[in-house]
């Protein structure tokens, strides 16, 4: 069974608009971490944001925020005020155990975001 | 601060030949990872080192893949003999490990793209 599901293979957004990238996950471990990474065409993976399973508030990092709905097992990434440089692949990932500080980082299949001028 | 260095960036080989990839992590990072990213998929962990010891190699095809990190710094991933299905990008990543840094904040190199003909 897939542990991380990203149902949107591709998304388009107008520059300066906000966009939400969907991610659902599956785990029976009460302690886990959820992550989003960005992969531009150059290939490297860039860490964006982290949410621990016990965190009470949704994580935010600049223009990135994570909409964490624990009961629904969803961890959607919201990018506000999209920029052309945001065009890239976006991967949701999960790490089980100790709030996500240990263990294998499991990635979804990714969503390709294209920002239109 | 220098990032994770990988070489070569691109490699084309015939099936049944061998290939080796090299990775130099960020200075001071105790944990080093090798991921395989097949086109259209998210990265999949092959092996994780903590200093020069193996933490997780459960998904490494040990009949053909090997990896070492002899002095706890740089690492080499070898494939021998290569198969067509090994065509992928091999990503190296490093992290502080259990101490310091944001949980799950892995720093990735730009990857080594392997094509097996």
mmCIF file of C-alpha atoms in Angstrom:
data_model
loop_
_atom_site.group_PDB
_atom_site.id
_atom_site.type_symbol
_atom_site.label_atom_id
_atom_site.label_comp_id
_atom_site.label_asym_id
_atom_site.label_seq_id
_atom_site.Cartn_x
_atom_site.Cartn_y
_atom_site.Cartn_z
ATOM 1 C CA UNK A 1 0.000 0.000 0.000
ATOM 2 C CA UNK A 2 1.238 3.470 -0.828
ATOM 3 C CA UNK A 3 2.236 5.429 2.208
ATOM 4 C CA UNK A 4 2.292 8.817 0.475
ATOM 5 C CA UNK A 5 -0.247 9.727 -2.194
ATOM 6 C CA UNK A 6 -0.055 12.786 -4.382
ATOM 7 C CA UNK A 7 -3.043 12.739 -6.721
ATOM 8 C CA UNK A 8 -2.133 15.746 -8.866
ATOM 9 C CA UNK A 9 0.468 14.834 -11.513
ATOM 10 C CA UNK A 10 0.504 18.441 -12.730
ATOM 11 C CA UNK A 11 -0.830 21.814 -11.640
ATOM 12 C CA UNK A 12 -0.934 25.250 -13.236
ATOM 13 C CA UNK A 13 -1.133 28.514 -11.317
ATOM 14 C CA UNK A 14 -1.074 32.137 -12.340
ATOM 15 C CA UNK A 15 1.838 34.191 -11.063
ATOM 16 C CA UNK A 16 1.036 35.928 -7.740
ATOM 17 C CA UNK A 17 -1.841 33.548 -7.033
ATOM 18 C CA UNK A 18 -1.884 30.954 -4.242
ATOM 19 C CA UNK A 19 -1.832 27.219 -4.983
ATOM 20 C CA UNK A 20 -2.451 24.095 -2.905
ATOM 21 C CA UNK A 21 -0.660 20.829 -3.583
ATOM 22 C CA UNK A 22 -2.382 17.784 -2.129
ATOM 23 C CA UNK A 23 -0.805 15.017 -0.086
ATOM 24 C CA UNK A 24 -2.356 12.184 1.893
ATOM 25 C CA UNK A 25 -0.438 9.679 3.939
ATOM 26 C CA UNK A 26 -0.935 6.356 5.655
ATOM 27 C CA UNK A 27 0.715 5.275 8.886
ATOM 28 C CA UNK A 28 -0.161 3.494 12.110
ATOM 29 C CA UNK A 29 2.779 5.054 13.958
ATOM 30 C CA UNK A 30 1.577 7.833 16.310
ATOM 31 C CA UNK A 31 4.889 9.664 15.959
ATOM 32 C CA UNK A 32 5.906 10.760 12.490
ATOM 33 C CA UNK A 33 7.049 13.698 10.458
ATOM 34 C CA UNK A 34 5.772 15.108 7.200
ATOM 35 C CA UNK A 35 7.932 17.027 4.749
ATOM 36 C CA UNK A 36 7.767 18.834 1.455
ATOM 37 C CA UNK A 37 10.675 19.033 -0.962
ATOM 38 C CA UNK A 38 11.041 21.004 -4.191
ATOM 39 C CA UNK A 39 12.962 19.586 -7.156
ATOM 40 C CA UNK A 40 13.804 22.104 -9.894
ATOM 41 C CA UNK A 41 14.901 20.967 -13.325
ATOM 42 C CA UNK A 42 18.530 21.015 -12.151
ATOM 43 C CA UNK A 43 17.766 17.908 -10.101
ATOM 44 C CA UNK A 44 18.608 18.667 -6.499
ATOM 45 C CA UNK A 45 15.939 18.243 -3.842
ATOM 46 C CA UNK A 46 15.357 21.329 -1.700
ATOM 47 C CA UNK A 47 13.805 21.034 1.753
ATOM 48 C CA UNK A 48 10.814 23.356 2.170
ATOM 49 C CA UNK A 49 8.864 22.601 5.325
ATOM 50 C CA UNK A 50 8.391 20.110 8.160
ATOM 51 C CA UNK A 51 5.377 19.162 10.292
ATOM 52 C CA UNK A 52 5.606 16.853 13.287
ATOM 53 C CA UNK A 53 2.640 14.649 14.131
ATOM 54 C CA UNK A 54 2.348 16.160 17.602
ATOM 55 C CA UNK A 55 2.683 19.767 16.488
ATOM 56 C CA UNK A 56 -0.419 21.713 17.442
ATOM 57 C CA UNK A 57 -0.018 24.441 14.865
ATOM 58 C CA UNK A 58 0.405 24.220 11.115
ATOM 59 C CA UNK A 59 3.977 24.792 9.998
ATOM 60 C CA UNK A 60 4.885 27.906 8.038
ATOM 61 C CA UNK A 61 8.120 28.894 6.280
ATOM 62 C CA UNK A 62 7.901 32.179 4.425
ATOM 63 C CA UNK A 63 5.494 31.720 1.507
ATOM 64 C CA UNK A 64 5.053 28.027 2.309
ATOM 65 C CA UNK A 65 2.535 26.673 4.772
ATOM 66 C CA UNK A 66 1.446 23.161 5.518
ATOM 67 C CA UNK A 67 -2.276 22.508 6.008
ATOM 68 C CA UNK A 68 -2.103 19.570 8.422
ATOM 69 C CA UNK A 69 -5.347 17.687 9.008
ATOM 70 C CA UNK A 70 -4.403 14.762 11.195
ATOM 71 C CA UNK A 71 -7.788 13.030 11.290
ATOM 72 C CA UNK A 72 -7.954 13.067 7.503
ATOM 73 C CA UNK A 73 -4.273 12.144 7.198
ATOM 74 C CA UNK A 74 -3.596 14.979 4.855
ATOM 75 C CA UNK A 75 -0.672 17.385 4.669
ATOM 76 C CA UNK A 76 -1.281 19.807 1.845
ATOM 77 C CA UNK A 77 1.310 22.394 0.850
ATOM 78 C CA UNK A 78 0.098 25.928 0.266
ATOM 79 C CA UNK A 79 2.293 28.304 -1.703
ATOM 80 C CA UNK A 80 1.178 31.906 -1.487
ATOM 81 C CA UNK A 81 1.959 34.583 -4.073
ATOM 82 C CA UNK A 82 3.406 32.157 -6.638
ATOM 83 C CA UNK A 83 6.552 33.185 -8.483
ATOM 84 C CA UNK A 84 7.937 31.975 -11.790
ATOM 85 C CA UNK A 85 10.797 30.360 -9.890
ATOM 86 C CA UNK A 86 8.318 28.131 -8.086
ATOM 87 C CA UNK A 87 7.906 26.052 -11.260
ATOM 88 C CA UNK A 88 9.281 22.642 -10.267
ATOM 89 C CA UNK A 89 8.382 19.167 -9.038
ATOM 90 C CA UNK A 90 7.101 19.057 -5.471
ATOM 91 C CA UNK A 91 7.371 15.935 -3.342
ATOM 92 C CA UNK A 92 5.573 15.118 -0.142
ATOM 93 C CA UNK A 93 7.437 12.761 2.174
ATOM 94 C CA UNK A 94 7.004 11.050 5.521
ATOM 95 C CA UNK A 95 9.300 9.653 8.153
ATOM 96 C CA UNK A 96 7.913 7.345 10.847
ATOM 97 C CA UNK A 97 9.151 7.232 14.404
ATOM 98 C CA UNK A 98 10.307 9.861 16.908
ATOM 99 C CA UNK A 99 8.529 12.752 15.272
ATOM 100 C CA UNK A 100 10.169 12.060 11.969
ATOM 101 C CA UNK A 101 13.753 12.416 13.115
ATOM 102 C CA UNK A 102 14.720 8.860 12.268
ATOM 103 C CA UNK A 103 13.967 6.157 9.773
ATOM 104 C CA UNK A 104 13.510 6.070 6.055
ATOM 105 C CA UNK A 105 12.144 9.158 4.299
ATOM 106 C CA UNK A 106 9.338 7.871 2.037
ATOM 107 C CA UNK A 107 8.426 10.061 -0.928
ATOM 108 C CA UNK A 108 5.267 10.396 -3.000
ATOM 109 C CA UNK A 109 5.331 10.468 -6.794
ATOM 110 C CA UNK A 110 5.339 14.233 -6.927
ATOM 111 C CA UNK A 111 3.327 17.061 -8.472
ATOM 112 C CA UNK A 112 4.695 19.186 -11.293
ATOM 113 C CA UNK A 113 3.826 22.829 -10.702
ATOM 114 C CA UNK A 114 3.934 25.289 -13.569
ATOM 115 C CA UNK A 115 3.598 28.999 -12.823
ATOM 116 C CA UNK A 116 2.221 31.071 -15.707
ATOM 117 C CA UNK A 117 3.230 34.735 -16.144
ATOM 118 C CA UNK B 1 29.008 26.557 2.704
ATOM 119 C CA UNK B 2 29.711 23.936 0.062
ATOM 120 C CA UNK B 3 26.803 21.642 -0.772
ATOM 121 C CA UNK B 4 26.700 17.919 -1.435
ATOM 122 C CA UNK B 5 28.986 17.087 -4.337
ATOM 123 C CA UNK B 6 28.307 14.201 -6.712
ATOM 124 C CA UNK B 7 30.081 12.863 -9.764
ATOM 125 C CA UNK B 8 29.737 12.066 -12.542
ATOM 126 C CA UNK B 9 26.619 14.042 -13.449
ATOM 127 C CA UNK B 10 25.851 11.789 -16.404
ATOM 128 C CA UNK B 11 26.861 8.258 -17.338
ATOM 129 C CA UNK B 12 25.836 6.024 -20.229
ATOM 130 C CA UNK B 13 26.791 2.348 -20.153
ATOM 131 C CA UNK B 14 25.829 -0.919 -21.780
ATOM 132 C CA UNK B 15 23.934 -3.511 -19.752
ATOM 133 C CA UNK B 16 26.152 -5.864 -17.778
ATOM 134 C CA UNK B 17 28.863 -3.185 -17.468
ATOM 135 C CA UNK B 18 29.785 -1.652 -14.140
ATOM 136 C CA UNK B 19 29.556 1.937 -12.909
ATOM 137 C CA UNK B 20 30.507 3.845 -9.779
ATOM 138 C CA UNK B 21 29.157 7.075 -8.357
ATOM 139 C CA UNK B 22 30.891 9.270 -5.828
ATOM 140 C CA UNK B 23 29.438 11.559 -3.193
ATOM 141 C CA UNK B 24 31.043 14.065 -0.834
ATOM 142 C CA UNK B 25 28.566 15.243 1.826
ATOM 143 C CA UNK B 26 28.437 18.571 3.586
ATOM 144 C CA UNK B 27 31.259 18.876 6.090
ATOM 145 C CA UNK B 28 30.228 17.683 9.534
ATOM 146 C CA UNK B 29 27.179 15.751 8.400
ATOM 147 C CA UNK B 30 27.216 12.353 10.047
ATOM 148 C CA UNK B 31 24.420 10.778 8.028
ATOM 149 C CA UNK B 32 24.682 10.012 4.331
ATOM 150 C CA UNK B 33 21.967 8.582 2.065
ATOM 151 C CA UNK B 34 21.823 7.174 -1.438
ATOM 152 C CA UNK B 35 18.479 7.412 -3.209
ATOM 153 C CA UNK B 36 17.386 6.043 -6.575
ATOM 154 C CA UNK B 37 14.903 8.162 -8.528
ATOM 155 C CA UNK B 38 13.351 6.486 -11.549
ATOM 156 C CA UNK B 39 11.731 8.821 -14.072
ATOM 157 C CA UNK B 40 8.252 9.860 -12.958
ATOM 158 C CA UNK B 41 8.680 8.631 -9.401
ATOM 159 C CA UNK B 42 9.829 9.956 -6.074
ATOM 160 C CA UNK B 43 13.246 9.031 -4.697
ATOM 161 C CA UNK B 44 13.603 5.631 -3.044
ATOM 162 C CA UNK B 45 16.183 5.013 -0.321
ATOM 163 C CA UNK B 46 18.894 2.524 -1.244
ATOM 164 C CA UNK B 47 21.184 2.847 1.748
ATOM 165 C CA UNK B 48 21.734 5.051 4.796
ATOM 166 C CA UNK B 49 25.037 5.478 6.638
ATOM 167 C CA UNK B 50 25.602 6.918 10.082
ATOM 168 C CA UNK B 51 29.299 7.864 10.069
ATOM 169 C CA UNK B 52 30.849 4.775 8.441
ATOM 170 C CA UNK B 53 28.229 2.282 9.628
ATOM 171 C CA UNK B 54 25.182 1.104 7.677
ATOM 172 C CA UNK B 55 21.858 2.047 9.296
ATOM 173 C CA UNK B 56 19.470 0.801 6.601
ATOM 174 C CA UNK B 57 20.196 -1.105 3.399
ATOM 175 C CA UNK B 58 16.964 -3.087 3.239
ATOM 176 C CA UNK B 59 16.098 -1.806 -0.251
ATOM 177 C CA UNK B 60 19.557 -2.165 -1.758
ATOM 178 C CA UNK B 61 19.701 -4.938 -4.406
ATOM 179 C CA UNK B 62 22.760 -6.502 -2.873
ATOM 180 C CA UNK B 63 23.387 -8.927 -5.715
ATOM 181 C CA UNK B 64 24.439 -6.021 -7.922
ATOM 182 C CA UNK B 65 24.637 -2.858 -5.823
ATOM 183 C CA UNK B 66 27.256 -2.056 -3.211
ATOM 184 C CA UNK B 67 28.127 1.087 -1.272
ATOM 185 C CA UNK B 68 30.814 2.088 1.131
ATOM 186 C CA UNK B 69 31.744 5.019 3.311
ATOM 187 C CA UNK B 70 35.105 3.937 4.633
ATOM 188 C CA UNK B 71 36.259 7.005 6.563
ATOM 189 C CA UNK B 72 32.818 8.329 7.472
ATOM 190 C CA UNK B 73 33.066 11.147 4.955
ATOM 191 C CA UNK B 74 32.682 10.536 1.215
ATOM 192 C CA UNK B 75 30.910 7.530 -0.236
ATOM 193 C CA UNK B 76 30.878 5.398 -3.377
ATOM 194 C CA UNK B 77 27.889 3.560 -4.848
ATOM 195 C CA UNK B 78 28.678 0.791 -7.340
ATOM 196 C CA UNK B 79 26.479 -1.174 -9.703
ATOM 197 C CA UNK B 80 27.863 -4.382 -11.203
ATOM 198 C CA UNK B 81 26.501 -5.700 -13.515
ATOM 199 C CA UNK B 82 24.032 -3.023 -14.582
ATOM 200 C CA UNK B 83 20.569 -3.840 -15.877
ATOM 201 C CA UNK B 84 18.258 -1.773 -18.076
ATOM 202 C CA UNK B 85 15.987 -1.089 -15.093
ATOM 203 C CA UNK B 86 18.857 0.599 -13.250
ATOM 204 C CA UNK B 87 18.452 3.632 -15.503
ATOM 205 C CA UNK B 88 17.664 6.385 -13.009
ATOM 206 C CA UNK B 89 19.057 9.390 -11.192
ATOM 207 C CA UNK B 90 21.123 8.471 -8.140
ATOM 208 C CA UNK B 91 20.819 11.124 -5.495
ATOM 209 C CA UNK B 92 23.156 11.491 -2.570
ATOM 210 C CA UNK B 93 22.000 13.370 0.517
ATOM 211 C CA UNK B 94 23.415 14.192 3.911
ATOM 212 C CA UNK B 95 22.104 15.439 7.214
ATOM 213 C CA UNK B 96 23.320 16.293 10.677
ATOM 214 C CA UNK B 97 21.877 13.007 11.843
ATOM 215 C CA UNK B 98 20.166 12.677 15.168
ATOM 216 C CA UNK B 99 21.637 15.839 16.628
ATOM 217 C CA UNK B 100 20.978 19.268 15.278
ATOM 218 C CA UNK B 101 19.141 20.542 12.232
ATOM 219 C CA UNK B 102 15.460 20.302 11.453
ATOM 220 C CA UNK B 103 14.081 16.753 11.504
ATOM 221 C CA UNK B 104 14.149 15.343 8.008
ATOM 222 C CA UNK B 105 16.134 18.233 6.585
ATOM 223 C CA UNK B 106 18.249 16.342 4.132
ATOM 224 C CA UNK B 107 20.606 18.232 1.847
ATOM 225 C CA UNK B 108 20.739 16.708 -1.617
ATOM 226 C CA UNK B 109 23.297 16.792 -4.383
ATOM 227 C CA UNK B 110 22.304 17.370 -7.995
ATOM 228 C CA UNK B 111 22.371 13.667 -8.729
ATOM 229 C CA UNK B 112 24.069 11.320 -11.163
ATOM 230 C CA UNK B 113 21.933 10.373 -14.146
ATOM 231 C CA UNK B 114 22.557 6.808 -15.341
ATOM 232 C CA UNK B 115 21.381 5.488 -18.677
ATOM 233 C CA UNK B 116 21.787 1.750 -19.302
ATOM 234 C CA UNK B 117 21.526 0.687 -22.954
#
